[in-house]
Short mmCIF file of C-alpha atoms and ligand atoms in Angstrom, two decimals:
data_model
loop_
_atom_site.label_atom_id
_atom_site.label_comp_id
_atom_site.label_asym_id
_atom_site.label_seq_id
_atom_site.Cartn_x
_atom_site.Cartn_y
_atom_site.Cartn_z
CA MET J 1 -18.85 -22.20 4.62
CA ASP J 2 -20.97 -19.92 6.70
CA GLN J 3 -24.19 -21.81 7.40
CA GLN J 4 -25.68 -18.81 9.16
CA MET J 5 -26.19 -17.31 5.74
CA LYS J 6 -29.78 -16.42 4.91
CA ILE J 7 -31.09 -17.48 1.54
CA LEU J 8 -34.22 -16.43 -0.32
CA ILE J 9 -35.44 -18.50 -3.26
CA VAL J 10 -37.59 -16.63 -5.76
CA ASP J 11 -39.35 -18.79 -8.36
CA ASP J 12 -42.90 -19.05 -9.63
CA GLU J 13 -42.61 -22.83 -10.02
CA LEU J 14 -43.41 -24.73 -6.88
CA VAL J 15 -41.18 -27.72 -7.81
CA VAL J 16 -38.08 -25.56 -8.11
CA ARG J 17 -38.88 -23.67 -4.91
CA GLU J 18 -39.33 -26.89 -3.01
CA SER J 19 -36.30 -28.73 -4.29
CA LEU J 20 -34.04 -25.76 -3.62
CA TYR J 21 -35.61 -25.20 -0.23
CA HIS J 22 -34.92 -28.79 0.77
CA TRP J 23 -31.38 -28.74 -0.43
CA PHE J 24 -30.46 -25.51 1.37
CA SER J 25 -32.25 -26.49 4.58
CA ARG J 26 -30.48 -29.84 4.60
CA GLU J 27 -27.16 -28.05 4.24
CA GLY J 28 -28.10 -25.98 7.28
CA TYR J 29 -28.83 -22.63 5.65
CA GLN J 30 -31.67 -20.47 6.91
CA THR J 31 -33.93 -20.58 3.90
CA LYS J 32 -37.15 -18.90 2.80
CA THR J 33 -39.06 -18.84 -0.47
CA ALA J 34 -41.04 -16.29 -2.46
CA LYS J 35 -43.25 -17.02 -5.45
CA SER J 36 -42.87 -13.67 -7.21
CA GLY J 37 -40.64 -10.62 -7.46
CA THR J 38 -43.17 -8.50 -5.58
CA ASN J 39 -43.38 -11.09 -2.85
CA ALA J 40 -39.56 -11.14 -2.60
CA LEU J 41 -39.35 -7.34 -2.30
CA GLU J 42 -41.88 -7.37 0.53
CA MET J 43 -39.76 -9.91 2.39
CA LEU J 44 -36.58 -7.93 1.76
CA GLU J 45 -38.24 -4.92 3.41
CA GLN J 46 -38.58 -7.00 6.56
CA GLU J 47 -35.30 -8.82 6.79
CA PHE J 48 -31.81 -9.04 5.41
CA PHE J 49 -30.85 -11.91 3.08
CA ASP J 50 -27.28 -12.71 2.15
CA THR J 51 -28.17 -14.38 -1.11
CA LEU J 52 -31.14 -14.50 -3.45
CA PHE J 53 -31.70 -17.27 -6.00
CA VAL J 54 -33.90 -15.71 -8.65
CA ASP J 55 -35.60 -17.36 -11.59
CA MET J 56 -35.14 -15.35 -14.74
CA LYS J 57 -38.53 -16.08 -16.24
CA MET J 58 -41.44 -15.14 -14.03
CA PRO J 59 -44.77 -13.57 -14.91
CA LYS J 60 -45.20 -9.88 -14.04
CA MET J 61 -41.81 -8.94 -12.59
CA SER J 62 -38.98 -10.77 -14.37
CA GLY J 63 -35.85 -11.97 -12.61
CA PHE J 64 -34.00 -9.20 -14.42
CA GLU J 65 -36.20 -6.47 -13.03
CA LEU J 66 -35.93 -7.90 -9.55
CA LEU J 67 -32.13 -8.10 -9.88
CA GLU J 68 -31.93 -4.45 -10.85
CA ILE J 69 -34.04 -3.29 -7.92
CA VAL J 70 -32.21 -5.49 -5.41
CA LYS J 71 -28.77 -4.32 -6.56
CA LYS J 72 -29.87 -0.71 -6.15
CA ARG J 73 -31.61 -1.07 -2.79
CA TYR J 74 -29.56 -3.82 -1.17
CA PRO J 75 -26.10 -3.80 -2.78
CA GLU J 76 -24.74 -6.15 -0.10
CA THR J 77 -27.12 -8.94 -1.09
CA ALA J 78 -25.73 -11.39 -3.64
CA VAL J 79 -28.07 -12.48 -6.43
CA VAL J 80 -27.77 -15.77 -8.32
CA ILE J 81 -29.84 -16.04 -11.47
CA ILE J 82 -31.54 -19.33 -12.35
CA THR J 83 -32.09 -19.83 -16.02
CA ALA J 84 -32.75 -22.53 -18.58
CA TYR J 85 -30.24 -23.87 -21.08
CA GLY J 86 -30.36 -21.87 -24.25
CA SER J 87 -30.55 -18.52 -22.48
CA ILE J 88 -26.90 -18.16 -21.64
CA ASP J 89 -26.87 -14.72 -23.25
CA SER J 90 -29.28 -13.34 -20.74
CA ALA J 91 -27.30 -14.94 -17.91
CA VAL J 92 -24.21 -13.08 -19.09
CA LYS J 93 -26.25 -9.89 -19.25
CA ALA J 94 -27.41 -10.51 -15.69
CA MET J 95 -23.79 -10.86 -14.56
CA LYS J 96 -23.05 -7.51 -16.14
CA ILE J 97 -25.70 -5.76 -14.11
CA GLY J 98 -24.52 -7.26 -10.88
CA ALA J 99 -25.57 -10.89 -10.53
CA SER J 100 -22.91 -12.84 -8.65
CA ASP J 101 -23.41 -16.04 -10.59
CA TYR J 102 -25.95 -18.06 -12.54
CA LEU J 103 -27.30 -21.60 -12.43
CA LEU J 104 -28.45 -23.47 -15.51
CA LYS J 105 -31.62 -25.57 -15.18
CA PRO J 106 -31.75 -28.47 -14.56
CA PHE J 107 -28.96 -28.34 -11.98
CA LYS J 108 -27.32 -30.94 -9.78
CA PRO J 109 -26.53 -30.61 -6.08
CA ASP J 110 -22.79 -30.32 -6.65
CA GLN J 111 -23.39 -27.31 -8.90
CA LEU J 112 -25.27 -25.70 -6.05
CA SER J 113 -22.39 -26.43 -3.67
CA LEU J 114 -19.95 -24.82 -6.06
CA VAL J 115 -22.05 -21.70 -6.41
CA MET J 116 -22.45 -21.42 -2.64
CA GLU J 117 -18.73 -21.80 -2.12
CA LYS J 118 -18.06 -18.96 -4.53
CA ILE J 119 -20.69 -16.74 -2.97
CA SER J 120 -19.47 -17.23 0.56
CA GLN J 121 -15.92 -16.47 -0.54
CA GLN J 122 -17.14 -13.27 -2.15
CA ILE J 123 -19.05 -12.31 0.96
CA GLN J 124 -16.02 -12.95 3.12
CA LEU J 125 -13.73 -10.90 0.88
CA ASN J 126 -16.28 -8.15 0.84
CA SER J 127 -16.57 -8.02 4.60
CA GLU J 128 -12.80 -8.07 5.00
CA TYR J 129 -12.64 -5.19 2.58
CA GLN J 130 -15.37 -3.28 4.44
CA TYR J 131 -13.47 -3.84 7.67
CA LEU J 132 -10.22 -2.55 6.20
CA LYS J 133 -12.02 0.41 4.68
CA GLY J 134 -13.57 1.20 8.06
CA GLN J 135 -10.13 1.05 9.62
CA MET J 136 -8.82 3.30 6.93
CA ASP J 137 -11.49 5.93 7.43
CA LYS J 138 -10.92 5.82 11.17
CA ILE J 139 -7.18 6.33 11.02
CA CYS J 140 -6.87 8.66 8.08
CA ARG J 141 -6.25 11.66 10.21
CA PHE J 142 -3.87 12.75 7.49
CA ASP J 143 -5.81 12.61 4.24
CA ASN J 144 -3.43 10.44 2.40
CA ILE J 145 -1.06 8.79 4.86
CA ILE J 146 -2.04 5.18 5.30
CA GLY J 147 -0.95 2.89 8.12
CA GLU J 148 -2.04 1.89 11.59
CA SER J 149 1.02 0.05 12.83
CA ASP J 150 2.41 1.25 16.15
CA PRO J 151 5.32 3.13 14.58
CA MET J 152 2.93 4.93 12.21
CA LYS J 153 0.62 5.87 15.09
CA LYS J 154 3.63 7.33 16.91
CA ILE J 155 4.51 9.27 13.79
CA TYR J 156 0.97 10.71 13.62
CA SER J 157 1.17 12.06 17.13
CA LEU J 158 4.65 13.41 16.48
CA ILE J 159 3.35 15.22 13.40
CA GLU J 160 0.55 16.79 15.48
CA GLU J 161 3.06 17.87 18.10
CA VAL J 162 5.74 19.31 15.86
CA ALA J 163 3.20 21.02 13.61
CA LYS J 164 2.40 23.37 16.49
CA THR J 165 6.00 24.57 16.66
CA ASP J 166 8.52 26.12 14.30
CA ALA J 167 11.35 23.78 15.26
CA PRO J 168 13.40 22.20 12.47
CA VAL J 169 12.50 18.57 11.89
CA ILE J 170 14.57 15.97 10.12
CA ILE J 171 12.77 13.00 8.60
CA LEU J 172 14.75 9.79 8.30
CA GLY J 173 13.96 6.68 6.33
CA GLU J 174 14.89 4.46 3.43
CA THR J 175 13.84 5.30 -0.09
CA GLY J 176 10.09 5.31 -0.70
CA THR J 177 9.07 5.25 2.97
CA GLY J 178 7.07 8.46 2.63
CA LYS J 179 9.45 11.15 3.88
CA GLU J 180 8.07 13.83 1.59
CA LEU J 181 4.51 12.80 2.45
CA ILE J 182 5.23 13.30 6.17
CA ALA J 183 6.93 16.64 5.51
CA LYS J 184 3.84 17.86 3.65
CA ALA J 185 1.58 16.65 6.45
CA ILE J 186 3.57 18.68 8.99
CA HIS J 187 3.16 21.75 6.80
CA VAL J 188 -0.55 21.17 6.27
CA LYS J 189 -1.16 20.77 10.00
CA SER J 190 0.86 23.88 10.88
CA ASN J 191 -0.35 27.44 10.94
CA ARG J 192 1.88 28.13 7.95
CA ASN J 193 -0.44 26.13 5.73
CA ASN J 194 -1.83 29.13 3.88
CA LEU J 195 1.64 29.86 2.51
CA PRO J 196 3.72 27.61 0.29
CA PHE J 197 5.36 24.27 0.99
CA VAL J 198 8.56 24.47 -1.05
CA PRO J 199 10.42 21.20 -1.67
CA LEU J 200 13.96 21.19 -3.00
CA ASN J 201 16.04 18.11 -3.72
CA CYS J 202 19.56 19.09 -2.67
CA GLY J 203 21.03 16.00 -4.29
CA ALA J 204 19.91 17.17 -7.71
CA PHE J 205 22.09 20.31 -7.83
CA PRO J 206 25.81 20.98 -7.92
CA ASP J 207 26.93 23.37 -5.19
CA SER J 208 26.99 26.59 -7.20
CA LEU J 209 23.55 26.01 -8.61
CA LEU J 210 22.13 25.08 -5.23
CA GLU J 211 23.45 28.37 -3.85
CA SER J 212 21.67 30.45 -6.49
CA GLU J 213 18.51 28.36 -6.16
CA LEU J 214 18.39 28.95 -2.43
CA PHE J 215 19.60 32.55 -2.14
CA GLY J 216 18.33 33.93 -5.44
CA TYR J 217 20.27 36.49 -7.45
CA ASN J 218 20.24 39.94 -8.93
CA LYS J 219 20.46 40.72 -12.60
CA GLY J 220 24.10 40.44 -13.70
CA ALA J 221 25.23 38.52 -10.59
CA PHE J 222 26.87 35.97 -12.88
CA THR J 223 27.00 35.26 -16.59
CA GLY J 224 23.56 34.20 -17.63
CA ALA J 225 21.72 36.07 -14.85
CA SER J 226 19.68 38.17 -17.24
CA HIS J 227 17.07 39.07 -14.66
CA SER J 228 16.70 39.05 -10.88
CA ARG J 229 15.21 36.04 -9.24
CA LYS J 230 13.95 35.15 -5.80
CA GLY J 231 15.58 32.13 -4.20
CA PHE J 232 13.80 29.34 -2.37
CA PHE J 233 14.48 30.93 1.04
CA GLU J 234 12.39 33.90 -0.02
CA VAL J 235 9.76 31.87 -1.85
CA ALA J 236 9.24 29.72 1.25
CA SER J 237 9.09 32.71 3.56
CA GLY J 238 6.01 32.46 5.77
CA GLY J 239 5.72 28.81 4.71
CA THR J 240 7.84 25.69 4.88
CA LEU J 241 11.10 24.85 3.12
CA PHE J 242 11.66 21.13 2.66
CA LEU J 243 15.27 20.22 1.88
CA ASP J 244 15.31 16.66 0.63
CA GLU J 245 18.56 14.66 0.54
CA ILE J 246 20.16 17.07 2.98
CA GLY J 247 23.04 14.63 3.43
CA GLU J 248 24.20 15.57 -0.06
CA ILE J 249 25.03 19.24 0.59
CA SER J 250 28.63 20.39 0.79
CA GLN J 251 30.26 21.54 4.00
CA LYS J 252 30.40 25.09 2.65
CA MET J 253 26.66 25.05 2.02
CA GLN J 254 26.15 23.69 5.53
CA VAL J 255 27.96 26.73 6.95
CA ASP J 256 25.88 29.11 4.80
CA LEU J 257 22.63 27.43 5.76
CA LEU J 258 23.52 27.46 9.42
CA ARG J 259 24.03 31.20 9.25
CA VAL J 260 20.66 31.73 7.55
CA LEU J 261 18.93 29.61 10.18
CA GLN J 262 20.50 31.64 12.95
CA GLU J 263 20.12 35.13 11.51
CA LYS J 264 16.91 34.64 9.53
CA LYS J 265 18.34 36.98 6.90
CA ILE J 266 19.72 36.36 3.45
CA THR J 267 21.54 38.29 0.78
CA ARG J 268 20.86 37.52 -2.85
CA LEU J 269 23.89 36.75 -5.03
CA GLY J 270 25.20 39.95 -6.59
CA ASP J 271 23.52 42.10 -3.96
CA THR J 272 24.50 43.64 -0.63
CA ARG J 273 21.09 44.23 0.90
CA GLN J 274 19.81 41.85 3.53
CA ILE J 275 16.33 40.45 3.24
CA ASP J 276 14.39 39.02 6.21
CA VAL J 277 13.21 35.48 5.71
CA ASP J 278 10.93 33.44 7.90
CA PHE J 279 10.63 29.85 6.75
CA ARG J 280 10.25 26.67 8.73
CA LEU J 281 12.91 24.12 7.83
CA LEU J 282 12.10 20.50 7.30
CA SER J 283 14.73 18.17 5.92
CA ALA J 284 15.05 14.53 4.97
CA THR J 285 17.73 12.00 4.27
CA ARG J 286 18.21 8.29 3.64
CA GLN J 287 21.75 8.49 4.95
CA ASN J 288 23.10 7.95 8.41
CA LEU J 289 24.32 11.46 9.17
CA GLU J 290 25.94 10.51 12.47
CA ARG J 291 28.17 8.13 10.57
CA LYS J 292 28.97 10.91 8.08
CA ILE J 293 29.92 13.18 10.97
CA LEU J 294 32.31 10.55 12.32
CA ALA J 295 33.79 10.21 8.86
CA GLY J 296 34.30 14.00 8.77
CA GLN J 297 31.85 14.42 5.87
CA PHE J 298 29.12 16.32 7.70
CA ARG J 299 29.34 19.19 10.19
CA SER J 300 28.10 18.39 13.66
CA ASP J 301 27.07 22.01 14.43
CA PHE J 302 24.82 22.02 11.37
CA PHE J 303 23.49 18.56 12.21
CA TYR J 304 22.44 19.63 15.71
CA ARG J 305 20.71 22.70 14.28
CA ILE J 306 18.53 20.73 11.81
CA ASN J 307 18.06 17.75 14.08
CA ILE J 308 16.13 19.43 16.89
CA ILE J 309 13.42 16.84 16.33
CA SER J 310 13.77 13.72 14.22
CA ILE J 311 11.06 11.48 12.83
CA GLU J 312 12.20 8.05 11.77
CA ILE J 313 9.99 6.12 9.37
CA PRO J 314 10.68 2.40 9.62
CA PRO J 315 10.98 0.41 6.39
CA LEU J 316 7.81 -1.34 5.22
CA ARG J 317 9.17 -4.83 6.02
CA GLU J 318 9.23 -3.79 9.69
CA ARG J 319 5.55 -2.82 9.71
CA LYS J 320 4.00 -5.56 7.63
CA GLU J 321 0.59 -5.00 9.23
CA ASP J 322 0.32 -1.83 7.13
CA ILE J 323 0.70 -3.74 3.87
CA PRO J 324 -2.99 -4.78 3.43
CA LEU J 325 -4.22 -1.25 4.15
CA LEU J 326 -1.73 0.28 1.75
CA ALA J 327 -2.45 -2.37 -0.88
CA TYR J 328 -6.19 -1.64 -0.76
CA HIS J 329 -5.55 2.09 -0.78
CA PHE J 330 -3.52 1.79 -3.99
CA LEU J 331 -5.94 -0.75 -5.44
CA GLU J 332 -8.76 1.75 -5.09
CA LYS J 333 -6.61 4.55 -6.49
CA TYR J 334 -5.50 2.67 -9.58
CA SER J 335 -8.78 0.96 -10.38
CA ARG J 336 -10.34 4.42 -10.28
CA GLU J 337 -7.59 5.90 -12.47
CA THR J 338 -7.66 3.11 -15.00
CA ALA J 339 -11.48 2.83 -14.81
CA LYS J 340 -11.04 -0.91 -14.28
CA ASN J 341 -13.20 -2.86 -11.93
CA VAL J 342 -10.42 -4.53 -9.93
CA ASP J 343 -11.50 -4.30 -6.33
CA THR J 344 -10.16 -7.18 -4.23
CA LEU J 345 -7.02 -9.08 -3.40
CA ASP J 346 -7.40 -12.69 -2.38
CA HIS J 347 -5.85 -14.08 0.81
CA LYS J 348 -2.90 -15.63 -0.92
CA ALA J 349 -2.10 -12.42 -2.78
CA LEU J 350 -2.13 -10.49 0.50
CA GLU J 351 0.09 -13.14 2.08
CA SER J 352 2.58 -12.96 -0.75
CA LEU J 353 2.66 -9.16 -0.52
CA LYS J 354 3.27 -9.46 3.21
CA SER J 355 6.17 -11.82 2.74
CA HIS J 356 7.97 -9.70 0.16
CA GLY J 357 10.92 -7.66 1.47
CA TRP J 358 10.02 -4.34 -0.25
CA PRO J 359 13.47 -2.80 -0.66
CA GLY J 360 11.74 0.12 -2.41
CA ASN J 361 9.19 0.36 0.42
CA VAL J 362 5.78 2.00 -0.12
CA ARG J 363 6.75 3.35 -3.53
CA GLU J 364 7.58 -0.17 -4.70
CA LEU J 365 4.27 -1.49 -3.33
CA GLU J 366 2.38 1.30 -5.07
CA ASN J 367 4.09 0.50 -8.37
CA ALA J 368 3.40 -3.22 -7.95
CA ILE J 369 -0.32 -2.65 -7.39
CA GLU J 370 -0.54 -0.26 -10.30
CA ARG J 371 1.09 -2.78 -12.58
CA ALA J 372 -1.14 -5.61 -11.37
CA VAL J 373 -4.28 -3.52 -11.87
CA VAL J 374 -3.28 -2.46 -15.36
CA LEU J 375 -2.60 -6.04 -16.44
CA SER J 376 -5.41 -7.78 -14.58
CA LYS J 377 -8.34 -9.24 -16.45
CA ALA J 378 -10.29 -10.18 -13.32
CA ARG J 379 -11.87 -8.36 -10.39
CA THR J 380 -9.73 -10.11 -7.83
CA LEU J 381 -5.94 -10.03 -7.79
CA THR J 382 -4.21 -13.32 -7.00
CA PRO J 383 -0.55 -14.21 -6.38
CA ARG J 384 -0.24 -14.79 -10.12
CA ASP J 385 -0.67 -11.04 -10.61
CA PHE J 386 2.47 -10.45 -8.58
CA VAL J 387 4.87 -13.01 -10.03
CA PHE J 388 7.03 -10.15 -11.26
CA LEU J 389 8.05 -9.46 -7.65
CA LYS J 390 11.34 -11.26 -7.35
CA PRO J 391 11.80 -13.13 -4.08
CA ASP J 392 14.52 -10.90 -2.74
CA ALA J 393 17.66 -12.07 -1.10
CA SER J 394 17.47 -9.23 1.40
CA ILE J 395 14.61 -10.96 3.21
CA SER J 396 16.75 -13.51 4.95
CA SER J 397 19.21 -10.89 6.12
CA HIS J 398 16.33 -8.88 7.57
CA ASP J 399 14.89 -11.87 9.29
CA LYS J 400 16.09 -11.06 12.76
CA THR J 401 15.06 -14.44 14.10
CA LEU J 402 17.66 -16.31 12.11
CA SER J 403 20.61 -17.46 14.20
CA LEU J 404 24.15 -16.97 13.02
CA LYS J 405 24.45 -20.73 12.59
CA ASP J 406 21.33 -20.88 10.39
CA MET J 407 22.52 -17.94 8.38
CA GLU J 408 25.89 -19.61 7.84
CA LYS J 409 24.14 -22.77 6.69
CA GLN J 410 21.79 -20.86 4.39
CA TYR J 411 24.63 -18.91 2.82
CA ILE J 412 26.86 -21.93 2.26
CA ASP J 413 23.90 -23.76 0.82
CA THR J 414 23.24 -20.97 -1.67
CA ILE J 415 26.85 -20.77 -2.79
CA LEU J 416 27.12 -24.55 -3.19
CA GLY J 417 23.84 -24.66 -5.09
CA ASP J 418 24.92 -21.83 -7.39
CA ASN J 419 28.13 -23.70 -8.15
CA GLN J 420 26.69 -27.19 -8.59
CA TRP J 421 28.48 -28.29 -5.42
CA ASN J 422 31.88 -27.64 -6.91
CA ILE J 423 33.88 -27.59 -3.65
CA SER J 424 36.96 -25.74 -4.89
CA ARG J 425 34.98 -22.97 -6.55
CA SER J 426 32.59 -22.61 -3.61
CA ALA J 427 35.42 -22.53 -1.09
CA ASP J 428 37.09 -19.84 -3.19
CA ILE J 429 33.97 -17.68 -3.19
CA LEU J 430 33.43 -18.20 0.52
CA GLY J 431 37.06 -17.33 1.19
CA ILE J 432 37.81 -20.50 3.12
CA SER J 433 39.89 -23.59 2.45
CA ARG J 434 38.40 -26.72 0.93
CA ALA J 435 39.02 -28.60 4.17
CA THR J 436 37.09 -25.98 6.16
CA LEU J 437 34.21 -26.14 3.70
CA HIS J 438 34.11 -29.93 4.02
CA ARG J 439 34.02 -29.57 7.79
CA MET J 440 31.17 -27.09 7.61
CA ILE J 441 29.17 -29.27 5.24
CA LYS J 442 29.53 -32.10 7.72
CA ARG J 443 28.72 -29.90 10.73
CA HIS J 444 25.54 -28.57 9.11
CA ASN J 445 24.65 -32.00 7.86
CA MET J 446 24.24 -30.70 4.31
CA LYS J 447 23.68 -32.92 1.31
CA LYS J 448 23.74 -32.39 -2.40
CA THR J 449 20.15 -32.45 -3.65
N1 LIG T 501 2.08 5.77 4.49
C1 LIG T 501 1.81 6.02 3.20
N2 LIG T 501 0.52 6.09 2.79
C2 LIG T 501 0.22 6.33 1.50
N3 LIG T 501 1.12 6.54 0.54
C3 LIG T 501 2.42 6.50 0.87
C4 LIG T 501 2.83 6.24 2.21
N4 LIG T 501 4.16 6.27 2.27
C5 LIG T 501 4.58 6.53 1.02
N5 LIG T 501 3.55 6.69 0.16
C6 LIG T 501 3.61 6.94 -1.28
O1 LIG T 501 4.82 6.34 -1.76
C7 LIG T 501 5.49 7.18 -2.69
C8 LIG T 501 6.84 7.54 -2.16
O2 LIG T 501 6.73 8.42 -1.03
P1 LIG T 501 7.73 9.65 -0.80
O3 LIG T 501 8.08 10.31 -2.08
O4 LIG T 501 7.19 10.50 0.27
O5 LIG T 501 8.97 8.80 -0.27
P2 LIG T 501 10.42 9.30 0.14
O6 LIG T 501 10.71 8.69 1.44
O7 LIG T 501 10.50 10.78 0.01
O8 LIG T 501 11.30 8.57 -0.98
P3 LIG T 501 12.79 8.98 -1.54
O9 LIG T 501 13.74 8.74 -0.43
O10 LIG T 501 12.99 8.01 -2.66
O11 LIG T 501 12.70 10.41 -1.96
C9 LIG T 501 4.58 8.37 -2.89
O12 LIG T 501 3.75 8.15 -4.01
C10 LIG T 501 3.76 8.42 -1.62
O13 LIG T 501 2.53 9.04 -1.83
MG1 LIG T 502 11.66 11.97 -1.26
#
């Protein structure tokens, strides 16, 4: 508990003022007293108090009135209402207008300790939140991209750099890492930002359809073409074309696209005239294109053309320090959207979010927070609000500190456990003989539990 906390006791009764004063001073708090609301407000003008203990019933200015003024003028100051048994209703009302807690008269010292523990926890959470928020404001050079890990900082400077040029950029990363978000940021920072950003998911179209989407067509170009239509190359002209899932396009399309990139001209389907196009190409993929090239599934000439600059977004589990910032960002977003007053995550909740493997990356984290906010009945989210996150098996395989020996042990242990230590079945699954499995059990000193 933070004994440097400053406490102000506001009560018209001398006995209460004195007993509280003694208790707090003995516990080491810096304590002062005021005998009326007006008196308290004068003192608040002069100095900051972390917590006020305010009697509900006072002549002239009631505890209620004082509470309202304090919450408006000094929102950082916590207020605890002191009230007599039989006026619980008004205590509840006080909580609704911002009191942090209430004490029922007559109270015992351990009740005071409990209240103080709660208050100091709240203050700590609040200051952690303010710190994170300050960090967020400082680093949000890109409206909506959150993260201050080293790899994210590198990405920010890369975005600034590439935005000044027209060079094609390929954005690499697992699902949900924010590839489209980064593509948009490049467009917004570039001098093409007054013309459209046109995203197209290449994986969503069969080849023939993708061709007509990109090149456009003239009336009668094919059955069903009842009118002429501009393709995405033309729509994006002057702006940015973002081809998502570029690893999905056929080799024929790769040849066609390469030509467009070189000549900066297109011909609509069913037409012979050439049209000048001037778009900046950004692309993204979750696949390893170099591997696809080796497998003969992707053209290297096309790859080198779109891969002038590449931006690789690491998976969330490799930049865990971004998790609290992102979590708070989404917490704010969804408590605003749902008009629910859920505004903090406790330590343990943050820890459990940090230890999750996030195979779906930022998108998965966003969904998890949204779900927790929607279902939460309290202001603070705890690990219980995230029990739906399954501990994922991928974590251990991503834990780069695990030695091969430990991994072997862990894996054998899992298989044995899953099969109730049935040696034949486990050996079968592991693809080794029973004798080998016995040897390994002995070597790793494993025992049935
Ligand atoms: N750094 C970040 N800050 C804030 N929001 C983020 C961040 N990264 C991702 N998001 C959010 O996560 C969601 C997924 O991001 P996005 O669609 O850009 O991912 P993606 O890499 O394109 O995924 P996919 O490969 O599945 O298409 C979006 O709602 C996006 O706003
Ligand atoms: Mg995407």
